[in-house]
Coordinates of C-alpha atoms in Angstrom, one line a residue:
X1 CA 31.6 -12.6 24.7
X2 CA 31.5 -8.9 25.7
X3 CA 35.2 -8.2 25.0
X4 CA 34.7 -9.6 21.5
X5 CA 32.3 -6.8 20.6
X6 CA 33.6 -3.2 21.1
X7 CA 30.1 -1.7 20.9
X8 CA 29.0 -3.7 23.9
X9 CA 32.3 -3.5 25.7
X10 CA 32.2 0.3 25.6
X11 CA 28.6 0.6 26.8
X12 CA 28.3 -0.3 30.5
X13 CA 24.5 -0.5 30.4
X14 CA 24.5 -2.8 27.4
X15 CA 27.3 -4.9 28.7
X16 CA 25.3 -5.5 31.9
X17 CA 22.3 -6.6 29.9
X18 CA 24.5 -9.1 27.9
X19 CA 26.1 -10.4 31.1
X20 CA 22.8 -11.0 32.8
X21 CA 21.4 -12.8 29.7
X22 CA 24.5 -15.0 29.4
X23 CA 24.3 -15.9 33.1
X24 CA 20.6 -16.7 32.6
X25 CA 21.4 -19.0 29.7
X26 CA 24.1 -20.9 31.5
X27 CA 22.0 -21.5 34.6
X28 CA 19.0 -22.5 32.5
X29 CA 21.0 -25.0 30.4
X30 CA 22.9 -26.5 33.4
X31 CA 19.7 -26.8 35.5
X32 CA 17.9 -28.6 32.6
X33 CA 20.8 -31.0 32.1
X34 CA 20.9 -31.9 35.8
X35 CA 17.2 -32.5 36.0
X36 CA 17.0 -34.5 32.7
X37 CA 20.4 -35.6 31.5
X38 CA 20.6 -36.1 27.7
X39 CA 17.1 -34.7 27.2
X40 CA 16.6 -31.7 24.8
X41 CA 16.9 -28.3 26.6
X42 CA 13.9 -26.0 26.1
X43 CA 14.5 -22.5 24.8
X44 CA 15.3 -19.9 27.4
X45 CA 12.7 -17.1 26.9
X46 CA 13.1 -15.4 30.3
X47 CA 13.2 -11.7 31.1
X48 CA 17.0 -11.3 30.7
X49 CA 17.3 -12.7 27.1
X50 CA 14.2 -10.9 25.9
X51 CA 15.4 -7.6 27.5
X52 CA 18.8 -8.0 25.8
X53 CA 17.2 -8.7 22.4
X54 CA 14.8 -5.7 22.6
X55 CA 17.8 -3.4 23.4
X56 CA 19.9 -4.8 20.6
X57 CA 17.1 -4.2 18.2
X58 CA 16.4 -0.7 19.5
X59 CA 20.1 0.1 18.9
X60 CA 20.2 -1.4 15.5
X61 CA 22.4 -4.3 16.6
X62 CA 19.9 -7.1 15.9
X63 CA 22.3 -8.8 13.4
X64 CA 25.0 -9.0 16.1
X65 CA 22.7 -11.2 18.3
X66 CA 23.6 -14.4 16.4
X67 CA 27.3 -13.7 16.6
X68 CA 27.1 -13.0 20.3
X69 CA 25.2 -16.2 21.0
X70 CA 27.7 -18.3 19.1
X71 CA 30.6 -16.5 20.8
X72 CA 29.0 -17.3 24.1
X73 CA 28.4 -20.9 23.1
X74 CA 32.0 -21.3 22.1
X75 CA 33.2 -19.8 25.4
X76 CA 30.9 -22.1 27.4
X77 CA 32.0 -25.1 25.3
X78 CA 35.7 -24.4 26.1
X79 CA 34.8 -24.3 29.8
X80 CA 32.8 -27.5 29.6
X81 CA 35.6 -29.1 27.6
X82 CA 38.1 -28.4 30.4
X83 CA 35.6 -29.6 33.1
X84 CA 35.0 -32.9 31.2
X85 CA 38.7 -33.7 30.9
X86 CA 38.9 -33.1 34.6
X87 CA 36.2 -35.6 35.3
X88 CA 37.4 -38.6 33.3
X89 CA 40.2 -39.8 31.0
X90 CA 38.1 -42.6 29.5
X91 CA 38.1 -41.9 25.7
X92 CA 34.7 -43.6 25.2
X93 CA 33.1 -41.8 28.2
X94 CA 34.6 -38.4 27.0
X95 CA 33.3 -39.0 23.5
X96 CA 29.8 -39.6 24.7
X97 CA 29.9 -36.7 27.2
X98 CA 31.2 -34.2 24.8
X99 CA 29.1 -35.3 21.8
X100 CA 25.9 -35.2 23.8
X101 CA 26.6 -31.8 25.4
X102 CA 27.7 -30.3 22.0
X103 CA 24.4 -31.5 20.4
X104 CA 22.3 -30.3 23.3
X105 CA 24.0 -26.9 23.3
X106 CA 23.6 -26.4 19.6
X107 CA 19.9 -27.3 19.7
X108 CA 19.4 -25.1 22.7
X109 CA 20.9 -22.0 21.1
X110 CA 18.9 -22.6 17.9
X111 CA 15.7 -23.0 19.8
X112 CA 16.4 -19.9 22.0
X113 CA 17.2 -17.7 19.0
X114 CA 14.1 -18.9 17.2
X115 CA 11.9 -18.4 20.3
X116 CA 13.3 -14.9 20.9
X117 CA 12.8 -13.9 17.3
X118 CA 9.2 -15.1 17.3
X119 CA 8.5 -13.3 20.6
X120 CA 10.0 -10.0 19.3
X121 CA 8.1 -10.3 16.0
X122 CA 4.9 -10.9 17.9
X123 CA 5.5 -7.8 20.1
X124 CA 6.4 -5.8 17.0
X125 CA 3.3 -6.9 15.2
X126 CA 1.1 -6.1 18.2
X127 CA 2.8 -2.7 18.5
X128 CA 2.2 -2.1 14.8
X129 CA -1.4 -3.1 15.1
X130 CA -1.9 -0.9 18.1
X131 CA -0.2 2.0 16.3
X132 CA -2.3 1.5 13.2
X133 CA -5.5 1.4 15.3
X134 CA -4.5 4.6 17.1
X135 CA -3.7 6.2 13.7
X136 CA -7.1 5.3 12.4
X137 CA -8.8 6.7 15.5
X138 CA -7.1 10.0 15.1
X139 CA -7.9 10.2 11.4
X140 CA -11.6 9.3 12.1
X141 CA -11.7 12.2 14.6
X142 CA -10.4 14.6 12.0
X143 CA -12.7 13.3 9.3
X144 CA -15.7 13.4 11.6
X145 CA -15.0 17.0 12.6
X146 CA -14.4 16.1 16.3
X147 CA -12.5 18.7 18.3
X148 CA -8.7 18.1 18.5
X149 CA -5.4 19.8 18.9
X150 CA -3.6 20.0 15.6
X151 CA -0.1 19.7 17.1
X152 CA -1.1 16.6 19.1
X153 CA -2.8 15.0 16.1
X154 CA 0.3 15.6 14.0
X155 CA 2.6 14.1 16.6
X156 CA 0.4 11.0 16.8
X157 CA 0.1 10.6 13.1
X158 CA 3.7 11.6 12.2
X159 CA 2.1 13.7 9.4
X160 CA 1.7 17.5 9.1
X161 CA -1.8 18.8 8.7
X162 CA -1.2 22.4 7.9
X163 CA -0.1 21.8 4.3
X164 CA -1.6 21.0 0.9
X165 CA -2.9 17.4 0.8
X166 CA -4.0 15.0 -1.9
X167 CA -6.0 12.0 -0.6
X168 CA -6.2 8.6 -2.3
X169 CA -8.0 5.3 -1.6
X170 CA -6.3 2.1 -2.6
X171 CA -8.4 -1.0 -2.6
X172 CA -8.6 -4.5 -4.1
X173 CA -11.7 -6.0 -5.8
X174 CA -10.5 -9.4 -4.7
X175 CA -8.8 -10.5 -1.4
X176 CA -5.1 -9.9 -1.9
X177 CA -4.0 -12.6 0.6
X178 CA -1.0 -10.4 1.5
X179 CA -2.1 -7.3 3.4
X180 CA 1.4 -5.9 3.0
X181 CA 0.8 -5.6 -0.8
X182 CA -1.5 -2.6 -0.3
X183 CA 1.0 -1.0 2.1
X184 CA 3.7 -1.4 -0.5
X185 CA 1.5 0.2 -3.2
X186 CA 0.7 3.1 -0.8
X187 CA 4.4 3.7 -0.2
X188 CA 5.1 3.5 -4.0
X189 CA 2.3 5.9 -4.6
X190 CA 3.9 8.3 -2.2
X191 CA 7.2 8.1 -3.9
X192 CA 5.6 8.6 -7.3
X193 CA 4.0 11.7 -6.0
X194 CA 7.2 13.0 -4.5
X195 CA 6.1 12.3 -0.9
X196 CA 8.5 9.7 0.7
X197 CA 6.4 9.4 3.8
X198 CA 2.7 9.3 3.0
X199 CA 0.1 8.8 5.7
X200 CA -1.5 5.4 5.3
X201 CA -4.5 4.2 7.3
X202 CA -6.0 0.7 7.4
X203 CA -9.6 1.2 6.3
X204 CA -10.1 -2.5 6.1
X205 CA -8.1 -5.7 5.2
X206 CA -8.4 -4.8 1.5
X207 CA -8.5 -1.0 1.6
X208 CA -6.1 1.8 2.5
X209 CA -6.7 5.5 3.0
X210 CA -3.6 7.5 1.9
X211 CA -2.6 11.2 2.1
X212 CA 0.4 12.8 0.5
X213 CA 1.4 16.4 1.1
X214 CA 3.2 19.2 -0.7
X215 CA 3.0 17.5 -4.1
X216 CA 1.7 18.5 -7.5
X217 CA -1.6 17.1 -8.7
X218 CA -1.3 13.4 -9.4
X219 CA -1.5 12.2 -13.0
X220 CA -3.0 8.8 -13.9
X221 CA 0.2 8.1 -15.8
X222 CA 2.2 8.4 -12.6
X223 CA 0.0 5.8 -10.9
X224 CA -0.4 3.0 -13.5
X225 CA 3.3 1.8 -13.1
X226 CA 2.7 1.4 -9.4
X227 CA -0.1 -1.1 -10.1
X228 CA 1.7 -3.4 -12.6
X229 CA 2.3 -6.1 -10.0
X230 CA -1.2 -5.9 -8.5
X231 CA -3.9 -6.5 -11.2
X232 CA -6.8 -6.4 -8.8
X233 CA -5.9 -3.1 -7.1
X234 CA -7.5 0.2 -8.0
X235 CA -6.9 3.8 -6.9
X236 CA -9.3 6.8 -6.5
X237 CA -7.8 10.2 -6.0
X238 CA -9.1 13.5 -4.6
X239 CA -8.0 17.0 -5.5
X240 CA -5.3 19.1 -3.8
X241 CA -6.6 21.1 -0.8
X242 CA -4.9 22.9 2.1
X243 CA -5.0 22.4 5.9
X244 CA -7.3 20.2 8.0
X245 CA -10.3 21.1 5.9
X246 CA -8.4 20.1 2.8
X247 CA -7.3 16.9 4.4
X248 CA -11.0 16.1 5.0
X249 CA -12.3 17.3 1.7
X250 CA -9.8 15.6 -0.5
X251 CA -10.6 12.3 1.3
X252 CA -14.3 12.8 0.7
X253 CA -13.6 13.4 -3.0
X254 CA -11.6 10.2 -3.2
X255 CA -14.5 8.3 -1.5
X256 CA -17.0 9.7 -4.0
X257 CA -14.7 8.6 -6.8
X258 CA -14.3 5.2 -5.4
X259 CA -18.1 4.8 -5.0
X260 CA -18.6 5.8 -8.6
X261 CA -16.0 3.4 -9.9
X262 CA -17.6 0.6 -7.9
X263 CA -21.2 1.5 -8.6
X264 CA -20.8 1.9 -12.3
X265 CA -18.9 -1.4 -12.8
X266 CA -16.1 0.6 -14.5
X267 CA -13.0 -1.2 -15.6
X268 CA -11.0 2.0 -14.9
X269 CA -8.1 1.2 -12.4
X270 CA -7.2 4.8 -11.6
X271 CA -9.6 7.8 -11.5
X272 CA -9.3 11.4 -10.3
X273 CA -12.2 13.3 -8.8
X274 CA -11.2 16.3 -11.0
X275 CA -11.9 14.2 -14.1
X276 CA -15.1 12.5 -12.9
X277 CA -16.9 15.1 -10.8
X278 CA -19.5 15.9 -13.4
X279 CA -20.1 12.3 -14.2
X280 CA -20.3 11.5 -10.4
X281 CA -23.1 14.0 -10.0
X282 CA -24.9 12.8 -13.0
X283 CA -24.7 9.1 -12.1
X284 CA -25.8 9.6 -8.4
X285 CA -29.2 8.9 -9.8
X286 CA -28.7 5.7 -12.0
X287 CA -32.2 5.8 -13.5
X288 CA -31.8 9.5 -14.4
X289 CA -28.4 8.8 -15.9
X290 CA -29.8 6.0 -18.0
X291 CA -32.6 8.3 -19.2
X292 CA -30.1 11.0 -20.0
X293 CA -27.8 8.7 -22.0
X294 CA -30.7 7.2 -23.9
X295 CA -32.3 10.6 -24.7
X296 CA -29.0 12.2 -25.7
X297 CA -27.4 9.4 -27.7
X298 CA -30.3 7.3 -28.9
X299 CA -29.0 4.6 -31.3
X300 CA -25.5 6.1 -31.0
X301 CA -25.2 4.5 -27.5
X302 CA -24.8 1.1 -29.2
X303 CA -22.3 2.4 -31.9
X304 CA -18.8 1.0 -32.1
X305 CA -16.1 2.4 -29.8
X306 CA -14.2 3.7 -32.8
X307 CA -17.2 5.7 -33.9
X308 CA -17.8 7.1 -30.5
X309 CA -14.1 7.9 -30.1
X310 CA -14.2 9.8 -33.4
X311 CA -17.0 12.0 -32.1
X312 CA -15.3 12.7 -28.8
X313 CA -12.0 13.5 -30.5
X314 CA -13.8 15.8 -32.9
X315 CA -15.4 17.7 -30.0
X316 CA -12.1 17.8 -28.1
X317 CA -10.5 19.5 -31.2
X318 CA -13.2 22.2 -31.1
X319 CA -15.1 20.5 -34.0
X320 CA -12.2 20.9 -36.3
X321 CA -12.2 17.9 -38.7
X322 CA -8.6 18.4 -39.9
X323 CA -7.1 18.4 -36.4
X324 CA -9.3 15.5 -35.3
X325 CA -8.3 13.4 -38.3
X326 CA -4.6 14.1 -37.5
X327 CA -5.1 13.2 -33.9
X328 CA -6.8 9.9 -34.9
X329 CA -4.2 9.2 -37.6
X330 CA -6.9 8.8 -40.2
X331 CA -7.8 10.6 -43.4
X332 CA -10.1 13.6 -43.1
X333 CA -12.6 12.1 -45.5
X334 CA -12.8 9.0 -43.4
X335 CA -13.5 11.1 -40.3
X336 CA -16.2 13.1 -42.1
X337 CA -17.8 9.8 -43.2
X338 CA -17.8 8.6 -39.6
X339 CA -19.4 11.9 -38.4
X340 CA -22.1 11.5 -41.0
X341 CA -22.8 8.0 -39.6
X342 CA -22.9 9.4 -36.1
X343 CA -25.3 12.2 -37.2
X344 CA -27.7 9.6 -38.5
X345 CA -27.7 7.7 -35.2
X346 CA -27.9 10.7 -32.9
X347 CA -31.4 12.0 -32.0
X348 CA -30.3 15.7 -32.4
X349 CA -27.7 17.3 -34.7
X350 CA -24.2 17.2 -33.1
X351 CA -23.7 21.0 -33.5
X352 CA -26.8 21.5 -31.2
X353 CA -25.9 18.9 -28.6
X354 CA -22.1 19.0 -28.3
X355 CA -21.9 19.2 -24.5
X356 CA -24.7 16.7 -23.9
X357 CA -23.1 14.2 -26.3
X358 CA -19.7 14.4 -24.7
X359 CA -21.1 14.1 -21.2
X360 CA -23.4 11.2 -22.1
X361 CA -20.5 9.3 -23.8
X362 CA -18.3 9.7 -20.8
X363 CA -21.1 8.5 -18.5
X364 CA -21.6 5.6 -20.8
X365 CA -17.9 4.7 -20.6
X366 CA -18.0 4.9 -16.8
X367 CA -21.1 2.8 -16.6
X368 CA -18.9 0.0 -18.0
X369 CA -21.3 -1.2 -20.7
X370 CA -18.7 -1.2 -23.4
X371 CA -15.2 -2.6 -23.8
X372 CA -12.4 -0.7 -25.4
X373 CA -11.5 -1.3 -28.9
X374 CA -8.2 -3.3 -29.4
X375 CA -6.7 -0.4 -31.4
X376 CA -6.8 1.8 -28.2
X377 CA -9.9 3.9 -29.0
X378 CA -11.6 5.9 -26.4
X379 CA -8.8 6.8 -24.1
X380 CA -9.5 8.8 -20.9
X381 CA -7.5 11.7 -22.3
X382 CA -10.0 12.0 -25.2
X383 CA -13.0 11.8 -22.9
X384 CA -11.7 14.5 -20.5
X385 CA -10.6 16.7 -23.4
X386 CA -13.9 16.4 -25.1
X387 CA -15.9 17.5 -22.0
X388 CA -13.5 20.3 -21.2
X389 CA -13.7 21.7 -24.7
X390 CA -17.5 21.3 -24.8
X391 CA -17.8 23.2 -21.5
X392 CA -15.9 26.2 -23.0

């Protein structure tokens, strides 16, 4: 068994482990057969086999375990074959003896392999849970401002804290059933951002806190492909910030964005704090936000999404009708007609309330009271552009 595997044969320590495990299996099998001849032999999950399995996994030789068990089984079978022929020459007796032992040996090896695999997986899962719990404790200390040593925290997290960070929160509105799905999305988010090893923390069964470092600001278009296989998963993203304070601040921004997305019943699946900061402040007071929207928009709050999108695009294009019409792929006269309709619905002339109208429309969109038009009106790009332009 050892000679057939050069890696084991050339490693005295590993060869000793394999020899001890093999001896343990033979004694276990023989003892069981003596006590209960013909009865199934229970799996051998003693210290020697488990110790060997752990070492093989640690050295990346887990796939060799099955081969080694079968090699060992074949060697033991040849030995038993010689012993059996030395005990009797009765063909019928030999047939029963060999057939029974062959079946028992096969079942024993299968049961032992399955038992060891289950035990190792259980230990790995426990180690992973303990590691994740420890990771969360360290992160909570950092977020809570508790005193800690940066170098030690980095070692425990496996993540550098002295760089630029962007935090994200990934969560599901409905139980995913498979907790690993959120971890996969967190990893995919890291790759999309150019960070192959993001820091991921279990916030709950259906939520993950994520940090990526040394990346450019995340764009919503980078994130949407990551979510194609998870329709119920949403992402809130903070801004880039440096160091431990930046680690904390970006996370708090992501939390604020998540709260806003949930509070306002928005259908938005990805949101960045940089895009929603003003709306987040406005909508912290829901009653005040409703009053602002009603006072600013009046009857225009119930206008069609196409009409509202026309006004936002017009503001984004610095109130230039020709550029807005080109951007909307419509005739300039059509755009002017829509603006006239909007002016009749708005409480105040648009040229005297440009900023307020843009902000109120964006707040209305985040509040989730309207659905998007099937032609694709009211894109987030238009909303953000309108507000940025109005602010200037």
